[in-house]
XYZ file of C-alpha atoms in Angstrom:
297
model
C -43.111 63.295 61.378
C -46.517 64.875 61.968
C -47.481 64.762 58.290
C -46.899 61.032 58.239
C -48.836 60.618 61.488
C -51.722 62.634 60.046
C -51.710 60.382 56.979
C -52.013 57.280 59.185
C -54.774 58.851 61.266
C -56.656 59.681 58.084
C -56.733 55.974 57.311
C -58.181 55.179 60.720
C -54.851 53.926 62.068
C -53.080 55.020 65.259
C -50.417 57.697 64.820
C -47.934 55.654 66.833
C -47.661 53.237 69.709
C -50.192 53.948 72.465
C -47.930 54.904 75.367
C -50.930 56.194 77.306
C -52.202 52.598 77.415
C -55.910 53.385 76.948
C -58.480 50.904 78.207
C -60.063 48.871 75.446
C -63.839 49.053 75.247
C -64.050 46.062 72.900
C -65.458 42.760 74.151
C -66.222 39.265 72.963
C -69.826 38.846 71.836
C -70.607 37.263 75.230
C -69.326 40.361 77.063
C -66.042 38.795 78.150
C -62.713 40.588 78.052
C -60.503 37.519 78.041
C -60.382 33.795 77.387
C -57.768 31.140 78.096
C -55.969 29.167 75.405
C -53.421 26.390 75.860
C -51.173 25.919 72.807
C -48.898 23.035 71.918
C -51.242 20.164 72.813
C -50.248 17.747 70.071
C -52.491 14.746 70.627
C -55.480 13.285 72.475
C -53.503 11.914 75.431
C -52.078 15.283 76.426
C -55.399 16.993 75.718
C -57.235 14.599 78.014
C -54.669 15.073 80.802
C -54.806 18.870 80.451
C -58.582 19.122 80.567
C -58.938 16.674 83.444
C -56.308 18.567 85.453
C -58.133 21.855 84.823
C -61.383 20.256 85.989
C -59.623 19.345 89.235
C -58.501 22.970 89.614
C -62.038 24.142 88.867
C -60.903 26.337 85.975
C -62.439 26.371 82.507
C -60.450 27.215 79.405
C -61.814 28.126 76.011
C -59.364 26.872 73.400
C -56.808 24.101 72.888
C -54.361 24.463 70.003
C -52.371 21.727 68.282
C -49.300 23.121 66.518
C -47.565 20.238 64.730
C -50.159 19.867 61.984
C -53.180 17.904 60.787
C -50.993 15.739 58.571
C -49.251 14.277 61.627
C -52.494 13.055 63.233
C -54.396 9.885 62.413
C -58.148 10.013 61.828
C -58.682 8.266 65.154
C -56.568 10.869 66.963
C -58.486 13.746 65.389
C -61.800 12.080 66.220
C -60.711 11.627 69.835
C -59.589 15.263 70.130
C -62.866 16.475 68.610
C -64.723 14.321 71.127
C -62.725 15.723 74.043
C -63.417 19.256 72.833
C -67.154 18.573 72.773
C -67.111 16.884 76.174
C -65.263 19.761 77.841
C -66.854 22.498 75.672
C -63.591 23.930 74.390
C -62.609 25.043 70.903
C -60.117 22.731 69.182
C -57.692 24.444 66.783
C -55.585 22.277 64.477
C -52.514 23.541 62.639
C -52.357 23.140 58.886
C -49.454 22.643 56.531
C -47.261 21.209 55.047
C -45.128 24.176 56.112
C -41.563 24.803 54.952
C -40.011 22.792 57.796
C -41.830 19.669 56.570
C -41.001 20.367 52.927
C -37.859 19.584 50.934
C -36.467 23.040 51.711
C -32.844 23.085 52.825
C -32.663 26.847 53.335
C -35.374 26.923 55.989
C -32.993 25.040 58.273
C -30.277 27.676 57.931
C -29.953 30.839 60.009
C -31.004 33.102 57.151
C -33.567 30.744 55.631
C -35.354 30.347 58.941
C -36.783 33.825 58.416
C -39.394 32.325 56.095
C -40.883 30.770 59.203
C -43.519 28.129 58.549
C -44.786 29.638 55.298
C -45.686 27.496 52.297
C -43.422 26.959 49.281
C -45.208 26.559 45.940
C -48.821 26.215 44.870
C -48.819 22.446 45.417
C -48.403 23.117 49.118
C -51.359 25.497 49.049
C -53.444 22.704 47.538
C -52.262 20.313 50.234
C -52.987 22.851 52.979
C -56.574 23.190 51.755
C -56.790 19.398 51.709
C -55.625 19.377 55.345
C -58.519 21.679 56.209
C -61.050 19.596 54.275
C -59.890 16.419 55.999
C -60.157 17.946 59.476
C -63.559 19.473 58.666
C -64.848 16.051 57.664
C -63.753 14.771 61.079
C -65.500 17.581 62.970
C -62.924 20.370 63.416
C -63.692 23.885 62.158
C -60.871 25.990 63.658
C -57.379 26.187 62.199
C -53.957 27.681 62.900
C -52.479 29.306 59.778
C -48.832 30.270 59.223
C -48.911 31.803 55.756
C -50.670 35.005 54.682
C -51.376 33.738 51.172
C -52.842 30.558 52.603
C -55.027 32.651 54.908
C -56.281 34.693 51.955
C -57.215 31.653 49.860
C -58.850 29.873 52.807
C -61.027 32.939 53.336
C -61.969 32.798 49.651
C -62.704 29.081 50.031
C -65.141 29.573 52.917
C -66.844 32.495 51.192
C -67.148 30.429 48.014
C -68.529 27.324 49.709
C -65.445 25.173 49.102
C -65.177 24.728 52.880
C -67.837 25.504 55.521
C -68.596 29.160 56.183
C -68.200 28.417 59.899
C -64.463 27.691 59.598
C -62.306 29.979 61.748
C -58.676 30.926 61.145
C -56.070 32.211 63.581
C -52.745 33.475 62.284
C -49.650 32.230 64.095
C -47.068 34.359 65.877
C -44.523 32.600 63.659
C -45.669 34.774 60.773
C -43.898 37.573 62.625
C -46.450 40.400 62.704
C -46.380 43.108 65.355
C -47.849 46.396 64.118
C -51.337 47.845 63.523
C -50.934 48.042 59.729
C -50.099 44.345 59.466
C -52.938 43.506 61.840
C -55.381 45.507 59.708
C -54.233 43.697 56.572
C -54.563 40.259 58.168
C -58.048 41.069 59.449
C -59.037 42.158 55.935
C -57.926 38.880 54.339
C -59.719 36.579 56.741
C -58.021 36.306 60.128
C -60.594 35.654 62.879
C -57.966 36.001 65.597
C -54.352 37.154 65.433
C -51.227 36.069 67.282
C -48.752 38.966 67.213
C -45.051 38.484 67.876
C -44.478 36.863 71.237
C -42.562 39.716 72.861
C -44.920 42.505 71.791
C -44.925 45.342 74.326
C -48.013 46.795 75.957
C -47.959 50.100 74.062
C -47.669 48.179 70.780
C -50.507 45.902 71.792
C -52.687 48.877 72.689
C -52.072 50.524 69.312
C -52.879 47.266 67.531
C -56.225 47.126 69.333
C -57.037 50.598 67.975
C -56.689 49.278 64.407
C -58.654 46.008 64.475
C -61.829 44.457 65.873
C -60.843 40.780 65.952
C -59.533 39.150 69.152
C -55.788 39.249 69.767
C -54.021 36.116 71.000
C -51.108 36.974 73.307
C -48.484 34.682 74.797
C -48.308 35.040 78.557
C -45.181 32.875 78.449
C -42.984 31.109 75.930
C -40.992 27.957 75.230
C -37.233 28.110 75.693
C -36.734 28.151 71.918
C -38.508 31.511 71.598
C -37.119 33.233 74.665
C -38.557 31.325 77.592
C -39.895 34.501 79.185
C -42.886 34.555 81.539
C -45.133 37.646 81.530
C -47.708 36.741 84.165
C -47.502 40.093 85.966
C -48.300 41.881 82.690
C -51.468 39.880 82.048
C -53.907 42.240 83.828
C -52.690 45.141 81.687
C -52.763 42.967 78.556
C -56.436 42.357 79.199
C -57.202 45.982 79.967
C -55.589 47.494 76.873
C -56.195 44.715 74.331
C -59.517 43.024 75.082
C -61.010 40.923 73.653
C -57.946 38.782 74.152
C -56.961 35.112 74.259
C -54.293 34.431 76.896
C -51.975 31.775 75.455
C -50.699 30.078 78.577
C -48.512 27.094 79.402
C -45.837 27.521 76.751
C -42.950 27.773 79.200
C -43.389 24.078 79.992
C -42.176 23.192 76.488
C -38.675 23.437 75.044
C -39.914 24.364 71.562
C -42.998 25.311 69.547
C -43.401 21.776 68.173
C -42.696 20.096 71.519
C -44.610 16.858 72.002
C -46.396 17.496 75.292
C -46.489 14.510 77.633
C -49.321 13.815 80.060
C -47.103 15.191 82.839
C -46.317 18.315 80.790
C -50.029 18.843 80.169
C -50.684 18.920 83.909
C -47.885 21.487 84.308
C -49.552 23.620 81.633
C -52.784 23.442 83.617
C -50.913 24.767 86.670
C -49.746 27.758 84.606
C -53.394 28.655 83.967
C -53.939 28.667 87.728
C -50.975 31.000 88.208
C -52.181 33.439 85.543
C -55.728 33.364 86.917
C -54.322 34.325 90.316
C -52.647 37.390 88.793
C -55.926 38.484 87.235
C -57.883 37.945 90.444
C -55.286 39.883 92.446
C -54.565 42.833 90.161
C -57.606 43.148 87.875
C -60.465 41.407 89.712
C -63.126 43.296 87.746
C -61.919 41.769 84.465
C -64.660 39.669 82.852
C -63.843 36.176 81.608
C -65.979 34.616 78.879
C -68.309 31.849 80.088
C -67.280 28.280 79.486
C -68.185 27.116 75.993
C -69.125 30.602 74.844
C -67.392 30.149 71.489
C -70.051 27.595 70.484
């Protein structure tokens, strides 16, 4: 296998998974090693409850992600979420689509067809996805969750060509199913600003991925029941050490599924999960540096 490993190394890629778990020397531009993200906040009510609960705990997060899609929000709801993001100095990320599950696809709802994930079917859906972005941009949102590699590529072309603002940011979803350094390198090259690898990625895989890319990695510290339901809080300190800069996607275990409509009560439970993860960091990696509040601005 050494010849193959040498070939990979010659391309600037790791020869294999990093079982030695080297410490990452990469940081966010503000010097931080990690930031907190809460996914699955589908509307302004839950977002308000989450952020107010975190204020009571005295903990700042950096990113709130809506996963159902721009097309399922009214203008007033988007405006309210943008306003909450500004008030609490957090980044708001809205999901775009229409993905296959919202399309006329029958196969996506079968066991085999589900492997296509939330990717887009046909060029009309690409057009509509770009329209989703343009609509959200007009209402004040510049960060987007992307599920399709082709859509990511064309959105990058659109921001470089002035079709959408150059300040737009794109994060690729874990539902795209990527979990190796080669895939990560490709996604970085076609416009990903942050990358969500597969949810159950192991530490040695995460460490090797960090060796291949410079963009932040977004890692689930826990998951909804529909994607395993596992909680990885004890692994978080090592996640930070080997993969920084890293977004810690926390609070997912409160939900039953990725598209779960989070209630106000659920949002407060997600806030508690941030507290629990922060305790792990303070206990087992107290020297880890968190980005300042609002540092993404």
